[in-house]
XYZ file of C-alpha atoms in Angstrom:
561
model
C 27.365 -20.984 -86.278
C 25.026 -18.038 -86.120
C 22.334 -17.781 -88.725
C 22.341 -15.095 -91.397
C 20.021 -12.215 -90.682
C 17.042 -12.240 -92.805
C 14.540 -9.249 -92.481
C 10.872 -9.668 -92.165
C 9.100 -9.464 -95.640
C 5.275 -10.210 -95.297
C 2.889 -8.075 -93.464
C 2.343 -10.664 -90.776
C 6.226 -11.215 -90.308
C 6.440 -7.482 -89.955
C 3.780 -7.241 -87.325
C 5.225 -10.118 -85.434
C 8.672 -8.500 -85.577
C 7.287 -5.218 -84.302
C 5.640 -7.201 -81.184
C 8.868 -8.848 -80.425
C 10.804 -5.752 -80.530
C 8.283 -4.101 -78.031
C 8.071 -7.138 -75.723
C 11.632 -8.269 -75.918
C 13.264 -4.848 -75.999
C 15.314 -5.683 -79.023
C 16.101 -3.145 -81.928
C 16.306 -5.627 -84.627
C 14.491 -8.986 -85.280
C 15.300 -11.337 -87.970
C 12.965 -14.212 -89.198
C 15.464 -16.863 -88.041
C 15.976 -15.302 -84.570
C 14.895 -17.619 -81.701
C 12.546 -16.038 -79.310
C 13.990 -17.659 -76.203
C 17.725 -16.803 -77.300
C 16.458 -13.213 -77.148
C 15.345 -13.627 -73.571
C 11.591 -14.487 -73.983
C 9.604 -16.381 -71.387
C 6.100 -17.694 -71.030
C 4.638 -14.498 -69.702
C 6.179 -12.585 -72.560
C 4.746 -15.296 -75.092
C 1.235 -14.404 -73.649
C 1.812 -10.696 -74.040
C 2.694 -11.165 -77.778
C -0.354 -13.473 -78.357
C -2.581 -10.776 -76.597
C -1.361 -7.907 -78.737
C -1.614 -9.983 -81.845
C -5.248 -10.593 -80.814
C -5.887 -6.885 -80.848
C -4.768 -6.779 -84.369
C -7.220 -9.381 -85.360
C -4.931 -12.607 -85.432
C -4.859 -15.570 -83.425
C -1.924 -17.231 -81.724
C -1.553 -19.509 -78.707
C 1.442 -18.723 -76.442
C 2.263 -22.459 -76.741
C 2.717 -21.949 -80.483
C 5.784 -19.789 -79.598
C 7.269 -22.619 -77.761
C 6.665 -24.990 -80.620
C 7.714 -22.504 -83.217
C 10.339 -20.146 -81.623
C 11.360 -18.173 -84.790
C 9.294 -15.863 -86.889
C 9.866 -18.000 -89.966
C 8.172 -21.012 -88.191
C 5.485 -18.885 -86.288
C 4.187 -17.053 -89.199
C 2.889 -20.273 -90.448
C 0.554 -20.998 -87.552
C -0.871 -17.380 -87.200
C -4.594 -17.223 -88.248
C -7.539 -14.814 -88.215
C -8.888 -14.459 -84.729
C -12.152 -16.272 -84.282
C -12.334 -16.855 -80.551
C -12.696 -13.039 -79.500
C -15.773 -11.479 -78.375
C -17.248 -8.232 -76.829
C -20.342 -9.851 -75.428
C -21.000 -9.183 -71.729
C -21.331 -12.396 -69.651
C -23.729 -12.975 -66.867
C -24.707 -15.773 -64.376
C -23.066 -17.996 -61.899
C -19.358 -19.097 -62.188
C -17.999 -22.204 -60.691
C -14.938 -21.450 -58.472
C -11.673 -22.511 -59.930
C -8.969 -24.537 -58.029
C -6.859 -21.379 -57.055
C -10.144 -19.720 -55.798
C -11.222 -22.790 -53.707
C -7.599 -22.862 -52.282
C -8.243 -19.283 -51.063
C -11.687 -19.994 -49.483
C -10.382 -23.199 -47.886
C -8.268 -20.925 -45.582
C -11.676 -19.747 -44.184
C -10.365 -16.127 -44.202
C -11.941 -13.996 -41.587
C -11.488 -11.044 -43.706
C -11.917 -12.206 -47.222
C -12.428 -8.694 -48.675
C -8.930 -7.734 -47.915
C -6.914 -9.711 -50.537
C -5.642 -7.480 -53.329
C -3.215 -6.756 -55.963
C -2.253 -3.037 -56.350
C -0.234 -1.241 -59.085
C 1.137 2.273 -58.437
C 1.961 4.162 -61.829
C 3.852 7.330 -62.504
C 2.206 9.532 -65.048
C 3.823 11.394 -67.934
C 2.053 14.657 -68.315
C -1.332 15.647 -66.697
C -4.343 13.444 -66.866
C -7.809 14.710 -67.267
C -9.651 13.494 -64.233
C -13.127 13.352 -65.779
C -11.847 11.196 -68.643
C -9.782 8.923 -66.363
C -13.033 8.475 -64.101
C -15.096 7.307 -67.159
C -12.130 5.260 -68.496
C -12.150 3.219 -65.096
C -15.747 2.855 -65.254
C -15.649 1.504 -68.889
C -12.845 -0.834 -67.868
C -14.945 -2.403 -65.166
C -18.032 -2.653 -67.373
C -16.162 -4.143 -70.092
C -14.008 -6.803 -68.298
C -16.588 -9.433 -66.775
C -14.361 -10.619 -63.971
C -14.259 -7.154 -62.479
C -18.070 -7.480 -61.944
C -18.035 -10.755 -59.995
C -19.461 -11.103 -56.447
C -18.982 -13.657 -53.745
C -21.496 -14.987 -51.279
C -20.993 -17.421 -48.467
C -23.863 -20.029 -48.431
C -24.560 -23.199 -46.426
C -22.937 -25.180 -49.217
C -19.915 -23.121 -49.677
C -18.854 -19.832 -51.507
C -20.790 -18.876 -54.729
C -19.448 -16.738 -57.530
C -21.689 -14.857 -59.966
C -21.617 -11.736 -62.184
C -23.337 -8.328 -61.142
C -24.923 -6.229 -63.670
C -24.116 -2.874 -61.945
C -20.602 -1.213 -62.293
C -21.413 1.586 -59.934
C -19.014 0.056 -57.322
C -16.066 1.109 -59.392
C -14.810 3.945 -57.164
C -12.471 6.640 -58.445
C -11.094 9.484 -56.261
C -8.635 12.257 -56.270
C -6.128 12.756 -53.379
C -4.033 16.017 -53.277
C -0.700 15.436 -51.675
C 0.377 19.087 -51.221
C 1.119 19.853 -47.745
C 1.934 16.285 -46.854
C 5.286 15.817 -44.987
C 5.662 12.525 -46.490
C 3.778 12.140 -49.853
C 4.699 8.436 -50.518
C 3.680 7.368 -46.922
C 0.347 9.141 -47.687
C 0.096 7.092 -50.949
C 0.726 3.960 -49.134
C -1.723 4.659 -46.301
C -4.521 5.812 -48.919
C -4.089 2.609 -50.849
C -4.280 0.424 -47.806
C -7.541 2.323 -46.786
C -8.995 1.631 -50.366
C -8.107 -2.003 -49.913
C -10.234 -2.248 -46.750
C -13.275 -0.627 -48.468
C -13.696 -3.563 -50.946
C -16.772 -5.700 -50.533
C -16.723 -8.942 -52.461
C -20.431 -9.844 -51.567
C -21.501 -6.609 -53.344
C -19.073 -7.142 -56.315
C -17.237 -3.926 -55.114
C -13.786 -5.071 -56.234
C -11.968 -2.020 -57.708
C -10.578 1.261 -56.446
C -8.625 3.836 -58.537
C -6.927 6.802 -56.892
C -5.394 9.786 -58.766
C -2.654 11.393 -56.514
C -1.661 14.871 -57.297
C 1.543 16.706 -56.102
C 2.031 19.892 -57.862
C 2.668 19.212 -61.527
C 3.265 15.370 -60.889
C 0.487 12.692 -60.918
C 0.507 9.109 -59.811
C -2.289 6.535 -60.489
C -3.025 3.758 -57.855
C -5.206 0.845 -58.656
C -6.512 -1.716 -56.185
C -8.246 -4.788 -57.501
C -9.369 -7.926 -55.437
C -7.087 -10.800 -56.126
C -9.987 -13.176 -56.730
C -10.514 -11.528 -60.213
C -7.007 -10.556 -61.249
C -3.506 -11.822 -61.608
C -0.228 -10.495 -62.957
C -1.048 -11.369 -66.502
C -4.262 -9.589 -66.381
C -2.694 -6.307 -65.579
C -1.197 -6.383 -69.072
C -4.567 -6.121 -70.479
C -6.142 -3.880 -67.858
C -3.490 -1.008 -68.118
C -3.428 -1.246 -71.811
C -7.131 -0.941 -72.159
C -7.349 1.878 -69.497
C -4.897 3.842 -71.687
C -6.872 3.197 -74.806
C -10.247 4.042 -73.275
C -8.748 7.083 -71.766
C -7.311 8.337 -75.226
C -10.766 7.776 -76.946
C -12.535 9.715 -74.209
C -10.169 12.478 -74.468
C -10.656 12.737 -78.145
C -14.412 12.866 -77.622
C -14.973 9.315 -79.019
C -17.029 6.304 -77.616
C -14.956 3.707 -75.819
C -14.273 0.756 -78.114
C -11.820 -1.655 -76.722
C -10.282 -4.634 -78.433
C -12.213 -7.834 -78.393
C -11.932 -10.056 -75.278
C -10.764 -13.582 -75.512
C -12.715 -16.573 -73.815
C -14.701 -15.758 -70.639
C -13.504 -16.593 -67.338
C -16.817 -18.246 -66.842
C -16.171 -20.454 -69.912
C -12.798 -21.482 -68.470
C -14.067 -22.311 -65.075
C -16.846 -24.359 -66.419
C -14.522 -26.245 -68.613
C -12.213 -27.094 -65.837
C -15.083 -28.950 -64.117
C -15.146 -31.797 -66.662
C -11.866 -31.543 -68.588
C -10.368 -34.918 -69.546
C -7.148 -35.713 -67.615
C -5.117 -38.520 -68.997
C -4.256 -41.507 -66.959
C -0.605 -40.735 -67.378
C -1.145 -37.196 -65.859
C -3.019 -38.539 -62.893
C -0.151 -41.083 -62.270
C 2.368 -38.259 -62.480
C 0.634 -36.277 -59.867
C 0.159 -39.377 -57.535
C 3.902 -40.245 -57.819
C 4.760 -36.495 -57.187
C 2.763 -36.666 -54.064
C 4.643 -39.750 -52.884
C 7.785 -37.897 -53.536
C 6.653 -34.996 -51.433
C 6.422 -37.311 -48.462
C 10.163 -38.080 -48.861
C 11.163 -34.452 -48.936
C 12.802 -32.446 -46.452
C 11.129 -29.294 -44.991
C 12.699 -26.490 -42.949
C 10.625 -26.986 -39.967
C 11.917 -30.543 -39.542
C 15.486 -28.998 -38.869
C 17.157 -26.229 -36.962
C 15.647 -23.227 -38.734
C 12.697 -23.335 -36.467
C 12.432 -20.558 -33.816
C 10.933 -22.992 -31.313
C 9.993 -26.572 -32.037
C 6.978 -26.260 -29.643
C 5.349 -23.755 -32.088
C 5.118 -26.081 -34.995
C 1.200 -26.500 -34.461
C 0.637 -22.751 -34.185
C -1.098 -21.343 -37.119
C 0.862 -18.187 -38.224
C -1.001 -15.048 -39.679
C 0.150 -12.777 -42.372
C 0.870 -10.046 -39.872
C 3.548 -12.301 -38.255
C 5.703 -12.146 -41.365
C 9.153 -10.508 -41.688
C 9.902 -9.197 -45.079
C 13.312 -8.411 -46.777
C 14.649 -8.332 -50.258
C 18.045 -9.088 -52.170
C 19.022 -7.670 -55.627
C 21.394 -8.302 -58.478
C 22.897 -5.197 -59.891
C 22.239 -4.310 -63.617
C 25.269 -6.005 -65.007
C 24.856 -9.237 -62.924
C 21.145 -9.187 -64.001
C 22.193 -8.929 -67.614
C 24.455 -12.005 -67.230
C 21.579 -13.726 -65.400
C 19.429 -13.571 -68.373
C 22.017 -13.889 -71.029
C 21.688 -17.864 -71.412
C 17.848 -18.053 -70.938
C 17.817 -20.231 -73.981
C 19.502 -22.962 -72.172
C 18.194 -22.596 -68.706
C 15.184 -20.514 -67.889
C 15.216 -17.992 -65.201
C 12.829 -20.033 -63.040
C 15.014 -23.012 -63.274
C 18.195 -20.949 -62.174
C 16.460 -19.352 -59.318
C 14.865 -22.505 -57.975
C 18.137 -24.248 -58.233
C 19.958 -21.655 -56.367
C 17.166 -21.312 -53.597
C 17.236 -25.141 -53.077
C 20.936 -25.191 -52.600
C 20.726 -22.257 -50.072
C 17.958 -24.057 -48.087
C 19.776 -27.374 -48.217
C 22.912 -25.687 -46.780
C 21.052 -24.075 -43.949
C 19.443 -27.475 -43.105
C 22.288 -29.932 -43.367
C 25.437 -28.095 -44.277
C 27.171 -27.934 -47.546
C 27.782 -30.976 -49.505
C 24.770 -33.230 -48.150
C 22.081 -34.174 -50.674
C 18.518 -33.068 -49.627
C 15.207 -33.299 -51.286
C 13.528 -29.871 -50.850
C 9.702 -29.572 -50.988
C 8.317 -26.329 -52.594
C 4.869 -25.179 -53.704
C 5.283 -23.488 -57.156
C 3.123 -21.067 -58.917
C 2.592 -20.640 -62.686
C 0.415 -18.372 -64.692
C -2.042 -21.257 -65.256
C -3.365 -19.982 -68.630
C -2.796 -23.310 -70.366
C -5.082 -22.741 -73.245
C -4.695 -26.321 -74.499
C -5.975 -27.881 -71.203
C -9.558 -26.932 -71.964
C -10.353 -27.380 -75.648
C -11.364 -24.226 -77.510
C -10.126 -21.735 -75.075
C -8.394 -18.404 -75.907
C -7.185 -16.689 -72.757
C -4.569 -14.169 -73.901
C -6.842 -11.186 -73.080
C -8.967 -12.669 -70.567
C -9.040 -10.935 -67.105
C -9.155 -13.112 -64.122
C -7.274 -15.279 -61.510
C -5.652 -18.213 -63.306
C -2.727 -18.996 -61.053
C -1.694 -22.826 -60.957
C -0.301 -23.943 -57.632
C 1.422 -27.338 -57.199
C 4.057 -29.263 -55.369
C 7.685 -29.868 -56.666
C 10.509 -31.717 -54.986
C 13.982 -30.555 -55.775
C 16.825 -32.967 -55.423
C 20.006 -31.055 -54.327
C 23.044 -32.947 -55.706
C 26.668 -32.712 -54.655
C 27.523 -29.929 -57.133
C 25.445 -26.759 -57.922
C 25.559 -27.315 -61.669
C 24.153 -30.851 -61.146
C 21.265 -29.422 -59.061
C 20.559 -26.862 -61.837
C 20.320 -29.699 -64.320
C 18.072 -31.634 -62.132
C 15.839 -28.757 -61.604
C 15.610 -28.233 -65.440
C 14.601 -31.834 -66.010
C 12.002 -31.857 -63.134
C 10.252 -28.549 -64.222
C 10.086 -29.644 -67.854
C 8.572 -32.887 -67.134
C 5.625 -31.229 -65.169
C 2.657 -31.761 -67.340
C 0.710 -28.703 -68.485
C 2.854 -26.501 -66.162
C 1.010 -27.814 -63.119
C -2.509 -26.983 -63.731
C -3.727 -30.469 -63.486
C -2.833 -30.785 -59.814
C -5.429 -28.266 -58.706
C -8.071 -29.621 -60.947
C -7.589 -33.022 -59.562
C -7.350 -31.806 -55.830
C -10.343 -29.516 -55.903
C -12.647 -30.267 -58.814
C -12.140 -33.912 -59.863
C -10.822 -35.674 -56.781
C -12.738 -38.915 -57.884
C -10.089 -39.459 -60.698
C -7.063 -39.801 -58.358
C -6.316 -41.311 -54.938
C -6.890 -39.597 -51.678
C -3.261 -38.849 -51.510
C -3.732 -35.730 -53.682
C -6.858 -34.469 -51.898
C -5.070 -34.864 -48.510
C -1.614 -33.564 -49.672
C -0.301 -31.092 -47.055
C 0.854 -27.665 -47.947
C 4.626 -27.246 -48.572
C 6.322 -24.735 -46.047
C 8.082 -22.894 -48.946
C 6.404 -21.114 -51.767
C 8.232 -19.870 -54.863
C 6.983 -17.714 -57.705
C 8.811 -16.200 -60.544
C 6.769 -13.155 -61.945
C 9.069 -12.182 -64.858
C 9.574 -8.704 -66.144
C 7.097 -6.414 -64.196
C 7.691 -3.528 -66.551
C 6.094 -5.648 -69.336
C 2.719 -4.931 -67.523
C 2.866 -1.598 -69.333
C 2.512 -1.013 -73.028
C 5.369 0.153 -75.020
C 5.453 4.032 -75.275
C 2.883 4.177 -72.467
C 2.043 7.407 -70.724
C 2.442 5.134 -67.532
C 5.588 4.152 -65.732
C 5.833 1.555 -62.916
C 6.379 3.378 -59.609
C 6.913 0.276 -57.702
C 6.515 -3.428 -58.255
C 3.062 -5.188 -58.264
C 2.042 -5.710 -54.789
C -0.237 -8.319 -53.260
C -1.828 -7.366 -49.859
C -3.800 -9.508 -47.401
C -5.421 -9.043 -44.123
C -3.010 -9.309 -41.328
C -5.362 -11.683 -39.585
C -5.334 -14.176 -42.685
C -3.650 -17.570 -42.160
C -0.301 -17.924 -43.811
C -0.319 -20.537 -46.481
C 3.689 -20.942 -46.249
C 6.139 -20.221 -43.628
C 8.783 -19.004 -46.228
C 7.301 -17.084 -49.209
C 9.747 -16.177 -51.949
C 8.986 -14.066 -55.136
C 11.455 -13.040 -57.801
C 10.908 -10.439 -60.606
C 12.529 -7.981 -63.019
C 12.192 -4.289 -62.140
C 14.239 -1.331 -63.220
C 16.759 -3.593 -64.899
C 17.387 -5.392 -61.681
C 16.542 -8.994 -60.532
C 14.750 -8.711 -57.105
C 14.017 -11.515 -54.906
C 11.615 -10.794 -52.004
C 11.514 -13.076 -48.909
C 8.636 -13.219 -46.529
C 8.962 -15.589 -43.522
C 7.344 -16.329 -40.195
C 7.645 -19.170 -37.772
C 11.319 -19.728 -38.662
C 14.526 -18.101 -37.488
C 14.716 -14.902 -39.410
C 18.478 -14.717 -39.150
C 18.586 -18.285 -40.771
C 16.260 -17.078 -43.608
C 18.541 -14.000 -44.107
C 21.438 -16.422 -44.594
C 19.450 -18.404 -47.146
C 18.625 -15.300 -49.074
C 22.429 -14.264 -49.132
C 23.431 -17.753 -50.089
C 20.885 -17.737 -52.965
C 22.561 -14.594 -54.347
C 25.970 -16.325 -54.080
C 24.734 -19.465 -55.829
C 23.278 -17.501 -58.620
C 26.582 -15.736 -59.167
C 28.280 -19.108 -58.975
C 25.895 -20.615 -61.618
C 26.675 -17.515 -63.951
C 30.441 -18.052 -63.630
C 30.107 -21.890 -64.351
C 30.989 -22.997 -67.695
C 28.154 -24.307 -69.860
C 27.445 -27.962 -69.260
C 26.656 -30.572 -71.941
C 23.268 -31.484 -73.225
C 20.576 -32.791 -70.988
C 17.978 -35.485 -71.635
C 15.092 -32.967 -71.754
C 16.853 -31.304 -74.651
C 16.064 -34.212 -76.932
C 12.272 -34.768 -76.257
C 11.666 -36.956 -79.085
C 14.695 -39.325 -78.421
C 13.213 -41.199 -75.433
C 16.348 -40.587 -73.358
C 16.769 -40.330 -69.584
C 19.570 -38.747 -67.683
C 21.394 -42.088 -67.255
C 21.088 -43.185 -70.969
C 22.342 -39.694 -72.181
C 25.348 -39.921 -69.751
C 26.235 -43.348 -71.116
C 25.840 -42.015 -74.693
C 28.114 -38.912 -74.003
C 30.641 -41.192 -72.328
C 30.578 -43.494 -75.453
C 30.828 -40.487 -77.759
C 33.862 -39.205 -75.785
C 35.574 -42.686 -76.050
C 35.128 -42.725 -79.758
C 36.508 -38.997 -80.046
C 39.517 -40.259 -78.204
C 40.077 -43.172 -80.396
C 39.681 -41.181 -83.558
C 42.439 -38.876 -82.232
C 44.749 -41.851 -81.634
C 44.443 -43.122 -85.072
């Protein structure tokens, strides 16, 4: 039965409700409403915690998972004590994801960027915007990092100068194809970056008559999708202050990227977590990979190292109504779980035909901002590249619904959302067997980015002109033969596929089958409870099935009496 609506009463309840309304895009929030029933996810939880920090209150995103209603959550909100405005200096240890990048030995390491392109409401003052960009780079420490290759490896350290933050104005009048000129200009700016000099940021104001677009290019070594929420919000704040003739005063930062990177070097990983990842690596060796089967273009090409420029890219979409249905039951199955189950079924079908069980090996990405992993960390407003990358084996069952249930259990059993794997592999290999250090990369990468429109503040003067883009040098080695990204944009779920070294028509078939599987999962009736729904009951799937069967038998007997 639905709970009775109770409106927020206290100041903190009203503040939390306002943030939930903005992030979840819901008109009315009661104190007993469940965050995940309303469509919330982990990235939205980070965004709420970040905006709460701007108001002087501390909240961990994990708190929202443990206390998913306002009535529960208000009890753990406390004054913010982990924020700072101090400038950080010195050398910074490389994190696991940064080590994974340099492990590729990129020939053009400067060309690895994230780019946002924003439509602008009204007209921006170019001088104020230029100074706002400079202030942003000066304030967020990671945007001042530099990288030098030494005899002992790559070294990361902060620069003191911010002069490398380049801003330019590009008129588009007279261009036959304005958006092509925008694309080419941003690609040119990407090639101008220089990580050795700490030259990591470019901003371009495009002008076409009375319309403007703002493009920002930042090296991926110092930014991720979650970071953009803070960067765009702070850019708009700084611009507004400068336009009003005020000094720039940005909200306090949370823990430094340096503090996080140093903490990862010595964090205590439990024996249970080490054992989990060792067993996971063993499972990876038993899994099926596309190149072992008929999706290869040419079996003799298996040993050829493919490059980014070899990739073929295409996309699939759910329309607005199907997207709404997709997110409708996110309290039961999270979007990532449904997507991974559908993709697994599609790959399994391409490999071995429908009906045959397969174990599919993936590499998965998560946002990596697991504050509890390093004691004392607050990361909700910290700019940097925090991504966690880890292997997952999906068991494809006889029925799609069973696969979804299996995926849900598999993902929710992963400790700390996968962050420990990279730490064991790159920073603390002595704590685990050599299996982890020598684990080969999966051929399929999957990443769910969430709602990309959440990168912008509510009532912002900016609007997303296109999805967040990651660009690499075309000469860079590919890390995966099939790279799949899913996200919500303009009210539609989009799944991007990027493949090389495998038959493109077969991957196109996988993409089509993924959409069919998603629609089939949405049409399927809601199944019964799963073991992971009862974390304190010490149940596995087999025990729960027996219990459900027993309860069903008792129900039958009761009806017969």
